[in-house]
Amino acid sequence: MKDRNILDTVIEFEKQLEAMQQQFGAFKQFVAIMMEEQQALQTENLHLRTRLEEVLSKQTVQKESTEKTSHTDISEGYDNLARLYYEGYHVCHVHFGSSRKDEDCLFCLAFLNKQNV
Ligand SMILES: [Zn+2]
């Protein structure tokens, strides 16, 4: 009777070991999935960082070219006014658009000098 109990205990213990082995297998799978997901997230994070840097540097380039464009607009405006003056018209506020009649105008020259700076 006593031996029978010991055998039962051993069988019971074996069952518990098998159950633990199954649980351990499931846990091992879980760890493997977690490691895979971590790897995927690291790769995605790296990809997003690279993409973000690209977008940010592109914005900087666009901003710089916008500033250059507005600078070009100003000097183009100056060129147009200077051309208008040398074609014989006032560009000063006093006589703007009227003919200089081949006379230099100090207001025009002062205005063009100021624009040229
Ligand atoms: Zn003038």
PDB file of C-alpha atoms and ligand atoms in Angstrom:
ATOM      1  CA  MET A   1       0.000   0.000   0.000  1.00  0.00           C
ATOM      2  CA  LYS A   2       2.857   2.318   0.879  1.00  0.00           C
ATOM      3  CA  ASP A   3       4.734   1.397  -2.339  1.00  0.00           C
ATOM      4  CA  ARG A   4       1.586   2.117  -4.355  1.00  0.00           C
ATOM      5  CA  ASN A   5       1.483   5.655  -2.908  1.00  0.00           C
ATOM      6  CA  ILE A   6       5.091   6.299  -3.818  1.00  0.00           C
ATOM      7  CA  LEU A   7       4.430   5.167  -7.401  1.00  0.00           C
ATOM      8  CA  ASP A   8       1.393   7.463  -7.584  1.00  0.00           C
ATOM      9  CA  THR A   9       3.540  10.327  -6.333  1.00  0.00           C
ATOM     10  CA  VAL A  10       6.223   9.625  -8.976  1.00  0.00           C
ATOM     11  CA  ILE A  11       3.579   9.466 -11.751  1.00  0.00           C
ATOM     12  CA  GLU A  12       2.014  12.685 -10.485  1.00  0.00           C
ATOM     13  CA  PHE A  13       5.442  14.335 -10.405  1.00  0.00           C
ATOM     14  CA  GLU A  14       6.139  13.179 -13.982  1.00  0.00           C
ATOM     15  CA  LYS A  15       2.828  14.720 -15.122  1.00  0.00           C
ATOM     16  CA  GLN A  16       3.756  18.000 -13.480  1.00  0.00           C
ATOM     17  CA  LEU A  17       7.153  17.927 -15.208  1.00  0.00           C
ATOM     18  CA  GLU A  18       5.495  17.338 -18.582  1.00  0.00           C
ATOM     19  CA  ALA A  19       3.087  20.206 -17.955  1.00  0.00           C
ATOM     20  CA  MET A  20       5.990  22.460 -16.987  1.00  0.00           C
ATOM     21  CA  GLN A  21       7.872  21.416 -20.111  1.00  0.00           C
ATOM     22  CA  GLN A  22       4.860  22.375 -22.236  1.00  0.00           C
ATOM     23  CA  GLN A  23       4.577  25.737 -20.469  1.00  0.00           C
ATOM     24  CA  PHE A  24       8.288  26.299 -20.917  1.00  0.00           C
ATOM     25  CA  GLY A  25       7.956  25.537 -24.657  1.00  0.00           C
ATOM     26  CA  ALA A  26       5.139  28.077 -24.962  1.00  0.00           C
ATOM     27  CA  PHE A  27       7.210  30.623 -23.040  1.00  0.00           C
ATOM     28  CA  LYS A  28      10.183  29.991 -25.365  1.00  0.00           C
ATOM     29  CA  GLN A  29       7.930  30.659 -28.387  1.00  0.00           C
ATOM     30  CA  PHE A  30       6.658  33.847 -26.747  1.00  0.00           C
ATOM     31  CA  VAL A  31      10.229  35.080 -26.208  1.00  0.00           C
ATOM     32  CA  ALA A  32      11.094  34.293 -29.843  1.00  0.00           C
ATOM     33  CA  ILE A  33       8.067  36.291 -31.088  1.00  0.00           C
ATOM     34  CA  MET A  34       8.956  39.218 -28.790  1.00  0.00           C
ATOM     35  CA  MET A  35      12.535  39.245 -30.076  1.00  0.00           C
ATOM     36  CA  GLU A  36      11.296  39.230 -33.685  1.00  0.00           C
ATOM     37  CA  GLU A  37       8.913  42.116 -32.976  1.00  0.00           C
ATOM     38  CA  GLN A  38      11.659  44.090 -31.236  1.00  0.00           C
ATOM     39  CA  GLN A  39      13.908  43.597 -34.261  1.00  0.00           C
ATOM     40  CA  ALA A  40      11.120  44.751 -36.596  1.00  0.00           C
ATOM     41  CA  LEU A  41      10.441  47.836 -34.445  1.00  0.00           C
ATOM     42  CA  GLN A  42      14.133  48.760 -34.362  1.00  0.00           C
ATOM     43  CA  THR A  43      14.312  48.493 -38.154  1.00  0.00           C
ATOM     44  CA  GLU A  44      11.132  50.564 -38.573  1.00  0.00           C
ATOM     45  CA  ASN A  45      12.412  53.153 -36.086  1.00  0.00           C
ATOM     46  CA  LEU A  46      15.680  53.473 -37.989  1.00  0.00           C
ATOM     47  CA  HIS A  47      13.761  53.786 -41.271  1.00  0.00           C
ATOM     48  CA  LEU A  48      11.494  56.515 -39.826  1.00  0.00           C
ATOM     49  CA  ARG A  49      14.472  58.437 -38.410  1.00  0.00           C
ATOM     50  CA  THR A  50      16.165  58.392 -41.825  1.00  0.00           C
ATOM     51  CA  ARG A  51      12.918  59.492 -43.499  1.00  0.00           C
ATOM     52  CA  LEU A  52      12.441  62.293 -40.945  1.00  0.00           C
ATOM     53  CA  GLU A  53      15.978  63.581 -41.530  1.00  0.00           C
ATOM     54  CA  GLU A  54      15.339  63.541 -45.306  1.00  0.00           C
ATOM     55  CA  VAL A  55      12.109  65.523 -44.908  1.00  0.00           C
ATOM     56  CA  LEU A  56      13.715  68.013 -42.515  1.00  0.00           C
ATOM     57  CA  SER A  57      16.748  68.613 -44.753  1.00  0.00           C
ATOM     58  CA  LYS A  58      14.445  69.004 -47.782  1.00  0.00           C
ATOM     59  CA  GLN A  59      12.434  71.628 -45.851  1.00  0.00           C
ATOM     60  CA  THR A  60      15.662  73.481 -45.059  1.00  0.00           C
ATOM     61  CA  VAL A  61      16.669  73.434 -48.741  1.00  0.00           C
ATOM     62  CA  GLN A  62      13.188  74.665 -49.782  1.00  0.00           C
ATOM     63  CA  LYS A  63      13.325  77.439 -47.173  1.00  0.00           C
ATOM     64  CA  GLU A  64      16.778  78.516 -48.403  1.00  0.00           C
ATOM     65  CA  SER A  65      15.653  78.509 -52.049  1.00  0.00           C
ATOM     66  CA  THR A  66      12.530  80.516 -51.098  1.00  0.00           C
ATOM     67  CA  GLU A  67      14.769  83.099 -49.434  1.00  0.00           C
ATOM     68  CA  LYS A  68      16.997  83.165 -52.523  1.00  0.00           C
ATOM     69  CA  THR A  69      13.932  83.597 -54.760  1.00  0.00           C
ATOM     70  CA  SER A  70      12.648  86.577 -52.775  1.00  0.00           C
ATOM     71  CA  HIS A  71      16.130  88.108 -52.925  1.00  0.00           C
ATOM     72  CA  THR A  72      16.117  87.587 -56.710  1.00  0.00           C
ATOM     73  CA  ASP A  73      12.697  89.288 -56.900  1.00  0.00           C
ATOM     74  CA  ILE A  74      14.071  92.372 -55.154  1.00  0.00           C
ATOM     75  CA  SER A  75      17.111  92.656 -57.459  1.00  0.00           C
ATOM     76  CA  GLU A  76      14.866  91.990 -60.496  1.00  0.00           C
ATOM     77  CA  GLY A  77      12.629  94.838 -59.359  1.00  0.00           C
ATOM     78  CA  TYR A  78      15.687  97.058 -59.074  1.00  0.00           C
ATOM     79  CA  ASP A  79      16.854  96.050 -62.573  1.00  0.00           C
ATOM     80  CA  ASN A  80      13.436  96.937 -64.035  1.00  0.00           C
ATOM     81  CA  LEU A  81      13.447 100.359 -62.357  1.00  0.00           C
ATOM     82  CA  ALA A  82      17.038 101.067 -63.467  1.00  0.00           C
ATOM     83  CA  ARG A  83      16.140 100.069 -67.051  1.00  0.00           C
ATOM     84  CA  LEU A  84      13.078 102.314 -66.936  1.00  0.00           C
ATOM     85  CA  TYR A  85      15.262 105.206 -65.728  1.00  0.00           C
ATOM     86  CA  TYR A  86      17.862 104.685 -68.472  1.00  0.00           C
ATOM     87  CA  GLU A  87      15.038 104.529 -71.035  1.00  0.00           C
ATOM     88  CA  GLY A  88      14.258 108.110 -69.995  1.00  0.00           C
ATOM     89  CA  TYR A  89      11.558 107.879 -67.329  1.00  0.00           C
ATOM     90  CA  HIS A  90      11.399 108.951 -63.712  1.00  0.00           C
ATOM     91  CA  VAL A  91      11.376 106.164 -61.141  1.00  0.00           C
ATOM     92  CA  CYS A  92      11.368 108.544 -58.140  1.00  0.00           C
ATOM     93  CA  HIS A  93       8.276 109.085 -56.009  1.00  0.00           C
ATOM     94  CA  VAL A  94       8.134 112.724 -57.097  1.00  0.00           C
ATOM     95  CA  HIS A  95       7.782 112.245 -60.889  1.00  0.00           C
ATOM     96  CA  PHE A  96       7.307 108.463 -61.209  1.00  0.00           C
ATOM     97  CA  GLY A  97       6.530 107.349 -64.773  1.00  0.00           C
ATOM     98  CA  SER A  98       6.891 110.743 -66.435  1.00  0.00           C
ATOM     99  CA  SER A  99       9.597 111.473 -69.041  1.00  0.00           C
ATOM    100  CA  ARG A 100      12.976 112.808 -67.786  1.00  0.00           C
ATOM    101  CA  LYS A 101      13.452 114.710 -71.091  1.00  0.00           C
ATOM    102  CA  ASP A 102      17.111 113.541 -71.147  1.00  0.00           C
ATOM    103  CA  GLU A 103      17.831 115.254 -67.831  1.00  0.00           C
ATOM    104  CA  ASP A 104      19.245 113.383 -64.835  1.00  0.00           C
ATOM    105  CA  CYS A 105      16.985 113.473 -61.805  1.00  0.00           C
ATOM    106  CA  LEU A 106      18.607 113.576 -58.361  1.00  0.00           C
ATOM    107  CA  PHE A 107      15.526 112.001 -56.754  1.00  0.00           C
ATOM    108  CA  CYS A 108      15.686 109.086 -59.212  1.00  0.00           C
ATOM    109  CA  LEU A 109      19.441 108.621 -58.730  1.00  0.00           C
ATOM    110  CA  ALA A 110      19.138 108.772 -54.943  1.00  0.00           C
ATOM    111  CA  PHE A 111      16.278 106.260 -55.091  1.00  0.00           C
ATOM    112  CA  LEU A 112      18.232 103.861 -57.344  1.00  0.00           C
ATOM    113  CA  ASN A 113      21.337 104.175 -55.147  1.00  0.00           C
ATOM    114  CA  LYS A 114      19.275 103.294 -52.094  1.00  0.00           C
ATOM    115  CA  GLN A 115      17.742 100.265 -53.891  1.00  0.00           C
ATOM    116  CA  ASN A 116      21.165  99.061 -55.011  1.00  0.00           C
ATOM    117  CA  VAL A 117      22.491  98.667 -51.443  1.00  0.00           C
TER     118      VAL A 117
HETATM  119 ZN    ZN B   1      12.905 111.433 -60.890  1.00  0.00          ZN
END
